[in-house]
PDB file of C-alpha atoms in Angstrom:
ATOM      1  CA  PHE S   1      89.476  84.076 159.123  1.00 68.00           C
ATOM      2  CA  LYS S   2      88.596  81.332 156.634  1.00 78.00           C
ATOM      3  CA  ASP S   3      87.251  79.114 159.427  1.00 85.00           C
ATOM      4  CA  PHE S   4      85.221  82.032 160.756  1.00 84.00           C
ATOM      5  CA  ALA S   5      83.788  82.682 157.277  1.00 82.00           C
ATOM      6  CA  ARG S   6      82.821  79.025 156.804  1.00 84.00           C
ATOM      7  CA  LYS S   7      81.084  78.878 160.210  1.00 87.00           C
ATOM      8  CA  VAL S   8      79.139  82.068 159.527  1.00 87.00           C
ATOM      9  CA  GLU S   9      78.059  80.797 156.106  1.00 85.00           C
ATOM     10  CA  GLY S  10      76.968  77.485 157.674  1.00 87.00           C
ATOM     11  CA  VAL S  11      74.871  79.240 160.323  1.00 89.00           C
ATOM     12  CA  ALA S  12      73.278  81.406 157.633  1.00 87.00           C
ATOM     13  CA  ARG S  13      72.305  78.381 155.544  1.00 88.00           C
ATOM     14  CA  LYS S  14      70.719  76.644 158.564  1.00 89.00           C
ATOM     15  CA  ASN S  15      68.541  79.686 159.131  1.00 89.00           C
ATOM     16  CA  GLY S  16      67.507  80.000 155.501  1.00 87.00           C
ATOM     17  CA  TYR S  17      69.826  82.828 154.502  1.00 86.00           C
ATOM     18  CA  SER S  18      72.313  82.984 151.653  1.00 84.00           C
ATOM     19  CA  LEU S  19      75.546  84.583 152.810  1.00 84.00           C
ATOM     20  CA  GLU S  20      78.844  84.710 150.946  1.00 81.00           C
ATOM     21  CA  PHE S  21      82.087  86.428 151.957  1.00 83.00           C
ATOM     22  CA  ASP S  22      83.734  88.568 149.295  1.00 84.00           C
ATOM     23  CA  ILE S  23      87.536  88.481 149.187  1.00 83.00           C
ATOM     24  CA  PRO S  24      89.239  91.826 148.303  1.00 87.00           C
ATOM     25  CA  TYR S  25      91.883  92.132 145.576  1.00 88.00           C
ATOM     26  CA  ARG S  26      94.780  93.409 147.640  1.00 89.00           C
ATOM     27  CA  ASP S  27      97.000  93.932 144.601  1.00 90.00           C
ATOM     28  CA  LEU S  28      94.413  96.446 143.257  1.00 91.00           C
ATOM     29  CA  ALA S  29      94.162  98.390 146.507  1.00 94.00           C
ATOM     30  CA  PHE S  30      94.761 102.149 146.384  1.00 95.00           C
ATOM     31  CA  THR S  31      94.783 105.031 148.836  1.00 95.00           C
ATOM     32  CA  GLY S  32      92.101 107.707 148.728  1.00 96.00           C
ATOM     33  CA  ASN S  33      89.863 109.962 150.794  1.00 95.00           C
ATOM     34  CA  PRO S  34      86.193 108.832 150.778  1.00 95.00           C
ATOM     35  CA  HIS S  35      85.301 110.848 153.894  1.00 90.00           C
ATOM     36  CA  LYS S  36      87.798 113.011 155.772  1.00 87.00           C
ATOM     37  CA  GLU S  37      90.984 110.989 155.914  1.00 92.00           C
ATOM     38  CA  MET S  38      93.198 108.901 153.656  1.00 94.00           C
ATOM     39  CA  VAL S  39      92.446 105.173 153.851  1.00 95.00           C
ATOM     40  CA  SER S  40      93.208 102.036 151.871  1.00 95.00           C
ATOM     41  CA  ILE S  41      90.369 101.174 149.493  1.00 95.00           C
ATOM     42  CA  GLN S  42      90.172  97.676 148.049  1.00 94.00           C
ATOM     43  CA  PRO S  43      88.098  96.441 145.097  1.00 93.00           C
ATOM     44  CA  THR S  44      86.315  93.106 145.341  1.00 90.00           C
ATOM     45  CA  LEU S  45      84.179  91.106 142.955  1.00 88.00           C
ATOM     46  CA  ASN S  46      80.992  92.856 144.085  1.00 90.00           C
ATOM     47  CA  CYS S  47      81.978  96.097 145.786  1.00 92.00           C
ATOM     48  CA  LEU S  48      84.551  98.784 146.532  1.00 94.00           C
ATOM     49  CA  CYS S  49      85.212  99.077 150.240  1.00 93.00           C
ATOM     50  CA  ASN S  50      87.242 100.141 153.224  1.00 94.00           C
ATOM     51  CA  LEU S  51      86.487  98.297 156.495  1.00 89.00           C
ATOM     52  CA  THR S  52      89.628  99.116 158.448  1.00 89.00           C
ATOM     53  CA  GLU S  53      88.737 102.694 159.418  1.00 90.00           C
ATOM     54  CA  THR S  54      85.499 104.288 160.565  1.00 89.00           C
ATOM     55  CA  PRO S  55      83.262 105.438 159.108  1.00 91.00           C
ATOM     56  CA  PHE S  56      83.279 102.429 156.829  1.00 93.00           C
ATOM     57  CA  PHE S  57      83.057 102.897 153.096  1.00 95.00           C
ATOM     58  CA  VAL S  58      81.206 100.304 151.000  1.00 94.00           C
ATOM     59  CA  VAL S  59      79.850 100.800 147.456  1.00 95.00           C
ATOM     60  CA  ASP S  60      77.875  98.001 145.806  1.00 93.00           C
ATOM     61  CA  LEU S  61      79.052  97.776 142.182  1.00 94.00           C
ATOM     62  CA  SER S  62      75.622  96.601 141.048  1.00 93.00           C
ATOM     63  CA  ASP S  63      74.346 100.087 142.008  1.00 94.00           C
ATOM     64  CA  VAL S  64      77.045 101.963 140.025  1.00 94.00           C
ATOM     65  CA  ASP S  65      75.932 103.269 136.637  1.00 91.00           C
ATOM     66  CA  HIS S  66      79.048 105.223 135.642  1.00 93.00           C
ATOM     67  CA  VAL S  67      82.418 106.380 137.005  1.00 94.00           C
ATOM     68  CA  HIS S  68      83.942 109.766 136.230  1.00 94.00           C
ATOM     69  CA  PHE S  69      87.579 110.765 136.858  1.00 95.00           C
ATOM     70  CA  GLU S  70      88.009 114.429 137.845  1.00 93.00           C
ATOM     71  CA  ARG S  71      91.122 116.659 137.874  1.00 93.00           C
ATOM     72  CA  VAL S  72      92.906 114.504 135.298  1.00 92.00           C
ATOM     73  CA  THR S  73      95.659 116.769 133.946  1.00 90.00           C
ATOM     74  CA  PHE S  74      99.360 116.533 133.228  1.00 87.00           C
ATOM     75  CA  MET S  75     100.109 119.036 136.004  1.00 89.00           C
ATOM     76  CA  SER S  76      98.167 117.500 138.888  1.00 88.00           C
ATOM     77  CA  LYS S  77      99.641 114.710 141.025  1.00 92.00           C
ATOM     78  CA  ALA S  78      96.281 113.303 142.122  1.00 95.00           C
ATOM     79  CA  PHE S  79      92.746 112.872 140.803  1.00 96.00           C
ATOM     80  CA  ASP S  80      89.247 112.224 142.183  1.00 96.00           C
ATOM     81  CA  ILE S  81      86.700 109.508 141.395  1.00 96.00           C
ATOM     82  CA  VAL S  82      82.924 110.012 141.257  1.00 95.00           C
ATOM     83  CA  LEU S  83      80.756 106.870 141.300  1.00 96.00           C
ATOM     84  CA  VAL S  84      77.312 107.692 139.883  1.00 93.00           C
ATOM     85  CA  ASN S  85      74.409 105.730 141.354  1.00 93.00           C
ATOM     86  CA  LYS S  86      71.844 104.108 139.072  1.00 91.00           C
ATOM     87  CA  ASP S  87      69.237 105.820 141.217  1.00 91.00           C
ATOM     88  CA  PHE S  88      69.589 109.378 139.908  1.00 89.00           C
ATOM     89  CA  THR S  89      67.793 110.764 142.941  1.00 91.00           C
ATOM     90  CA  LYS S  90      70.877 109.909 145.035  1.00 92.00           C
ATOM     91  CA  GLN S  91      74.069 111.909 144.963  1.00 92.00           C
ATOM     92  CA  PRO S  92      77.198 110.123 143.675  1.00 94.00           C
ATOM     93  CA  TYR S  93      79.891 108.635 145.923  1.00 95.00           C
ATOM     94  CA  ARG S  94      83.278 110.363 145.932  1.00 96.00           C
ATOM     95  CA  ILE S  95      86.859 109.285 146.531  1.00 96.00           C
ATOM     96  CA  ASP S  96      89.351 112.157 146.506  1.00 95.00           C
ATOM     97  CA  MET S  97      93.134 112.522 146.332  1.00 95.00           C
ATOM     98  CA  ILE S  98      94.065 109.311 144.505  1.00 96.00           C
ATOM     99  CA  ALA S  99      97.622 109.209 143.172  1.00 95.00           C
ATOM    100  CA  ASN S 100      97.989 109.444 139.383  1.00 94.00           C
ATOM    101  CA  ASP S 101      99.941 106.191 139.328  1.00 93.00           C
ATOM    102  CA  GLU S 102      96.735 104.304 140.238  1.00 94.00           C
ATOM    103  CA  LYS S 103      94.619 105.578 137.340  1.00 94.00           C
ATOM    104  CA  ASP S 104      95.507 102.932 134.756  1.00 93.00           C
ATOM    105  CA  SER S 105      94.973  99.988 137.111  1.00 93.00           C
ATOM    106  CA  ILE S 106      91.617 101.367 138.290  1.00 94.00           C
ATOM    107  CA  GLN S 107      90.432 101.905 134.718  1.00 93.00           C
ATOM    108  CA  GLU S 108      91.495  98.367 133.774  1.00 93.00           C
ATOM    109  CA  TRP S 109      89.536  97.017 136.729  1.00 93.00           C
ATOM    110  CA  LEU S 110      86.450  99.039 135.692  1.00 93.00           C
ATOM    111  CA  THR S 111      86.773  97.659 132.164  1.00 93.00           C
ATOM    112  CA  ASP S 112      86.897  94.113 133.529  1.00 92.00           C
ATOM    113  CA  MET S 113      83.803  94.855 135.614  1.00 92.00           C
ATOM    114  CA  GLU S 114      82.052  96.288 132.491  1.00 92.00           C
ATOM    115  CA  ILE S 115      81.521  99.689 134.099  1.00 93.00           C
ATOM    116  CA  SER S 116      81.785 102.717 131.821  1.00 91.00           C
ATOM    117  CA  TYR S 117      84.022 105.635 132.778  1.00 93.00           C
ATOM    118  CA  THR S 118      85.030 109.068 131.531  1.00 91.00           C
ATOM    119  CA  GLU S 119      87.603 111.628 132.608  1.00 91.00           C
ATOM    120  CA  GLY S 120      87.939 115.408 132.642  1.00 90.00           C
ATOM    121  CA  PRO S 121      90.238 118.168 133.913  1.00 90.00           C
ATOM    122  CA  MET S 122      87.959 119.812 136.486  1.00 89.00           C
ATOM    123  CA  ASN S 123      85.550 119.185 139.365  1.00 90.00           C
ATOM    124  CA  LEU S 124      81.899 119.207 138.287  1.00 90.00           C
ATOM    125  CA  ASN S 125      78.700 120.370 139.965  1.00 91.00           C
ATOM    126  CA  TRP S 126      77.088 116.971 140.433  1.00 91.00           C
ATOM    127  CA  LYS S 127      73.967 118.282 142.119  1.00 91.00           C
ATOM    128  CA  GLN S 128      73.143 120.266 138.996  1.00 88.00           C
ATOM    129  CA  ILE S 129      74.181 117.418 136.685  1.00 88.00           C
ATOM    130  CA  MET S 130      72.014 114.853 138.456  1.00 88.00           C
ATOM    131  CA  SER S 131      68.987 117.162 138.407  1.00 88.00           C
ATOM    132  CA  HIS S 132      69.462 117.610 134.650  1.00 84.00           C
ATOM    133  CA  VAL S 133      69.909 113.866 134.054  1.00 84.00           C
ATOM    134  CA  LEU S 134      66.889 113.050 136.190  1.00 85.00           C
ATOM    135  CA  GLY S 135      64.668 115.277 134.057  1.00 82.00           C
ATOM    136  CA  ASP S 136      65.908 113.902 130.718  1.00 76.00           C
ATOM    137  CA  ASP S 137      63.613 111.096 129.540  1.00 74.00           C
ATOM    138  CA  ARG S 138      65.880 110.401 126.543  1.00 72.00           C
ATOM    139  CA  PHE S 139      69.147 110.431 128.475  1.00 70.00           C
ATOM    140  CA  TYR S 140      70.430 107.153 127.049  1.00 69.00           C
ATOM    141  CA  MET S 141      69.256 107.900 123.485  1.00 71.00           C
ATOM    142  CA  ASP S 142      71.352 109.607 120.824  1.00 63.00           C
ATOM    143  CA  THR S 143      68.560 111.813 119.442  1.00 68.00           C
ATOM    144  CA  GLU S 144      66.280 114.529 120.781  1.00 68.00           C
ATOM    145  CA  GLU S 145      62.510 114.186 121.116  1.00 68.00           C
ATOM    146  CA  ASP S 146      62.076 114.774 117.383  1.00 66.00           C
ATOM    147  CA  GLU S 147      64.174 111.597 116.845  1.00 67.00           C
ATOM    148  CA  VAL S 148      66.175 113.479 114.212  1.00 67.00           C
ATOM    149  CA  THR S 149      68.404 115.958 116.022  1.00 70.00           C
ATOM    150  CA  ALA S 150      71.537 114.148 117.165  1.00 69.00           C
ATOM    151  CA  LYS S 151      72.823 114.386 120.728  1.00 67.00           C
ATOM    152  CA  GLU S 152      75.344 112.604 122.932  1.00 66.00           C
ATOM    153  CA  ALA S 153      73.885 109.476 124.465  1.00 69.00           C
ATOM    154  CA  GLY S 154      74.241 108.760 128.168  1.00 70.00           C
ATOM    155  CA  TRP S 155      77.393 109.952 129.896  1.00 80.00           C
ATOM    156  CA  GLU S 156      79.241 110.779 126.668  1.00 79.00           C
ATOM    157  CA  PHE S 157      78.811 114.497 127.392  1.00 78.00           C
ATOM    158  CA  LEU S 158      81.344 114.039 130.221  1.00 80.00           C
ATOM    159  CA  ARG S 159      84.001 112.774 127.815  1.00 75.00           C
ATOM    160  CA  MET S 160      86.037 115.957 127.589  1.00 57.00           C
ATOM    161  CA  PHE S 161      89.201 114.077 126.680  1.00 47.00           C
ATOM    162  CA  GLY S 162      89.597 111.892 123.607  1.00 44.00           C
ATOM    163  CA  LYS S 163      87.286 113.436 121.017  1.00 49.00           C
ATOM    164  CA  ASP S 164      89.254 116.642 120.440  1.00 47.00           C
ATOM    165  CA  GLU S 165      92.548 114.798 120.501  1.00 44.00           C
ATOM    166  CA  ALA S 166      91.252 112.198 118.046  1.00 42.00           C
ATOM    167  CA  GLY S 167      89.996 114.972 115.799  1.00 47.00           C
ATOM    168  CA  ASP S 168      93.362 116.748 115.991  1.00 48.00           C
ATOM    169  CA  GLU S 169      95.149 113.511 115.143  1.00 46.00           C
ATOM    170  CA  GLU S 170      92.877 112.937 112.142  1.00 48.00           C
ATOM    171  CA  GLU S 171      93.448 116.507 110.971  1.00 52.00           C
ATOM    172  CA  SER S 172      97.213 116.164 111.403  1.00 50.00           C
ATOM    173  CA  GLU S 173      97.147 112.871 109.479  1.00 50.00           C
ATOM    174  CA  GLU S 174      95.119 114.491 106.697  1.00 51.00           C
ATOM    175  CA  GLU S 175      97.516 117.455 106.617  1.00 53.00           C
ATOM    176  CA  SER S 176     100.551 115.173 106.518  1.00 50.00           C
ATOM    177  CA  GLY S 177      98.931 113.098 103.753  1.00 52.00           C
ATOM    178  CA  TYR S 178      98.114 116.272 101.824  1.00 50.00           C
ATOM    179  CA  SER S 179     101.670 117.582 102.237  1.00 52.00           C
ATOM    180  CA  GLU S 180     103.125 114.272 101.035  1.00 53.00           C
ATOM    181  CA  GLN S 181     100.776 114.287  98.060  1.00 57.00           C
ATOM    182  CA  SER S 182     101.669 117.892  97.239  1.00 54.00           C
ATOM    183  CA  ASP S 183     105.382 117.055  97.497  1.00 56.00           C
ATOM    184  CA  GLU S 184     104.928 114.132  95.111  1.00 57.00           C
ATOM    185  CA  GLU S 185     102.960 116.317  92.713  1.00 57.00           C
ATOM    186  CA  SER S 186     105.635 119.024  92.848  1.00 57.00           C
ATOM    187  CA  GLU S 187     108.339 116.441  92.126  1.00 59.00           C
ATOM    188  CA  GLU S 188     106.308 115.110  89.191  1.00 58.00           C
ATOM    189  CA  ASP S 189     105.845 118.659  87.898  1.00 57.00           C
ATOM    190  CA  GLU S 190     109.589 119.289  88.170  1.00 56.00           C
ATOM    191  CA  ASP S 191     110.367 116.054  86.297  1.00 57.00           C
ATOM    192  CA  SER S 192     107.860 116.875  83.575  1.00 56.00           C
ATOM    193  CA  ALA S 193     109.262 120.414  83.347  1.00 52.00           C
ATOM    194  CA  ASP S 194     112.796 119.026  82.977  1.00 53.00           C
ATOM    195  CA  GLY S 195     111.604 116.632  80.263  1.00 54.00           C
ATOM    196  CA  ASP S 196     109.869 119.441  78.422  1.00 52.00           C
ATOM    197  CA  PHE S 197     112.999 121.554  78.707  1.00 49.00           C
ATOM    198  CA  ASP S 198     115.161 118.780  77.226  1.00 52.00           C
ATOM    199  CA  THR S 199     112.694 118.298  74.380  1.00 51.00           C
ATOM    200  CA  ASP S 200     112.735 122.024  73.713  1.00 52.00           C
ATOM    201  CA  GLU S 201     116.548 121.979  73.616  1.00 50.00           C
ATOM    202  CA  ASP S 202     116.530 119.099  71.086  1.00 50.00           C
ATOM    203  CA  GLU S 203     113.999 120.876  68.936  1.00 50.00           C
ATOM    204  CA  GLU S 204     116.034 124.069  69.153  1.00 49.00           C
ATOM    205  CA  SER S 205     119.227 122.223  68.128  1.00 50.00           C
ATOM    206  CA  ASP S 206     117.457 120.657  65.139  1.00 49.00           C
ATOM    207  CA  TYR S 207     116.024 123.995  64.270  1.00 46.00           C
ATOM    208  CA  ASP S 208     119.475 125.597  64.475  1.00 50.00           C
ATOM    209  CA  GLY S 209     120.869 123.013  61.992  1.00 48.00           C
ATOM    210  CA  ASP S 210     118.084 123.738  59.577  1.00 50.00           C
ATOM    211  CA  GLU S 211     118.770 127.439  59.919  1.00 49.00           C
ATOM    212  CA  ASP S 212     122.477 126.853  59.015  1.00 50.00           C
ATOM    213  CA  LEU S 213     121.422 125.019  55.883  1.00 47.00           C
ATOM    214  CA  GLU S 214     119.034 127.781  54.950  1.00 48.00           C
ATOM    215  CA  GLU S 215     121.774 130.392  55.507  1.00 47.00           C
ATOM    216  CA  GLN S 216     124.026 128.490  53.072  1.00 51.00           C
ATOM    217  CA  GLY S 217     121.206 128.531  50.501  1.00 51.00           C
ATOM    218  CA  MET S 218     121.068 124.743  50.113  1.00 57.00           C
ATOM    219  CA  ASP S 219     118.411 122.205  50.789  1.00 60.00           C
ATOM    220  CA  TRP S 220     118.786 118.439  51.001  1.00 61.00           C
ATOM    221  CA  GLU S 221     118.579 117.875  47.228  1.00 68.00           C
ATOM    222  CA  ASP S 222     121.261 120.480  46.588  1.00 71.00           C
ATOM    223  CA  MET S 223     123.501 118.875  49.147  1.00 72.00           C
ATOM    224  CA  GLU S 224     123.063 115.441  47.576  1.00 73.00           C
ATOM    225  CA  ARG S 225     123.914 116.806  44.098  1.00 75.00           C
ATOM    226  CA  GLU S 226     126.981 118.602  45.465  1.00 76.00           C
ATOM    227  CA  ALA S 227     128.167 115.456  47.232  1.00 76.00           C
ATOM    228  CA  ALA S 228     127.787 113.445  43.995  1.00 77.00           C
ATOM    229  CA  ALA S 229     129.748 116.066  42.056  1.00 78.00           C
ATOM    230  CA  ASP S 230     132.543 115.952  44.639  1.00 78.00           C
ATOM    231  CA  ASP S 231     132.711 112.190  44.321  1.00 77.00           C
ATOM    232  CA  ARG S 232     133.032 112.474  40.521  1.00 76.00           C
ATOM    233  CA  ARG S 233     135.801 115.102  40.811  1.00 77.00           C
ATOM    234  CA  LYS S 234     137.759 112.969  43.236  1.00 72.00           C
ATOM    235  CA  LYS S 235     137.438 109.987  40.918  1.00 72.00           C
ATOM    236  CA  ARG S 236     138.771 111.937  37.914  1.00 72.00           C
ATOM    237  CA  GLN S 237     141.683 113.272  39.953  1.00 68.00           C
ATOM    238  CA  GLY S 238     142.534 109.714  40.962  1.00 63.00           C
ATOM    239  CA  ASP S 239     142.542 108.609  37.341  1.00 57.00           C
ATOM    240  CA  ASP S 240     144.886 111.449  36.324  1.00 55.00           C
ATOM    241  CA  ASP S 241     147.378 110.592  39.040  1.00 54.00           C
ATOM    242  CA  VAL S 242     147.782 107.031  37.710  1.00 51.00           C
ATOM    243  CA  THR S 243     150.612 106.937  34.976  1.00 50.00           C
ATOM    244  CA  PRO S 244     150.916 104.019  32.539  1.00 52.00           C
ATOM    245  CA  VAL S 245     153.984 101.750  32.831  1.00 48.00           C
ATOM    246  CA  LYS S 246     155.826 100.823  29.608  1.00 49.00           C
ATOM    247  CA  ARG S 247     156.871  97.212  29.113  1.00 48.00           C
ATOM    248  CA  LYS S 248     160.377  96.460  27.955  1.00 48.00           C
ATOM    249  CA  ARG S 249     160.790  94.257  24.891  1.00 50.00           C
ATOM    250  CA  ARG S 250     162.922  91.186  25.141  1.00 48.00           C
ATOM    251  CA  ARG S 251     165.817  90.762  22.786  1.00 50.00           C
ATOM    252  CA  ARG S 252     165.931  87.630  20.729  1.00 44.00           C
TER     253      ARG S 252
END
């Protein structure tokens, strides 16, 4: 096949034509239904094609403006691909019944080819969509004709997945952050309440001691005078208990 390709390219150059064979990426091949039967579809550098079964299926990637994935749900086992032509007067190409296992590899390939894509859970009415897009002069702009009212630019209106989930995740993160903050505040309130309670207990204990003194009818000065009097009484009693010792005289 390589020799055949070289010969054909040589003949084309001699006759003033530029011809180049495109080699398919067999490792990216997937099975789908572009017409009425399941065939092997292979991406290449410039196109998406099937040349093994008739009718042949060839889509030039330079003509593709956007790719939309239909019937993408957790319950379905297969999905469909819609390839929107840059010429909005033409209806999109379709490939149906692609296994879910192929979705990630196809989306990676589209990313490498710099082709935008979206996904949704249902089949869409593309005849109505294309007529609406064709009549929108500001389709790729993010504002209405007044240049103030915001709108979704381009094919963003097909992005049914992602925005709601991202919003839910942000809300859940905010709720979790709020709950953590409220828990911390409640713990701080409990600690402060415990500290206030301990302070109140200390004040109550001091207050109780003062009340005992007041019940006895003494203040601090009276207590000091009474303590001094007790010390003097104890000292006198100690002096009384001490008896003098008589010395014996020595005989000469």
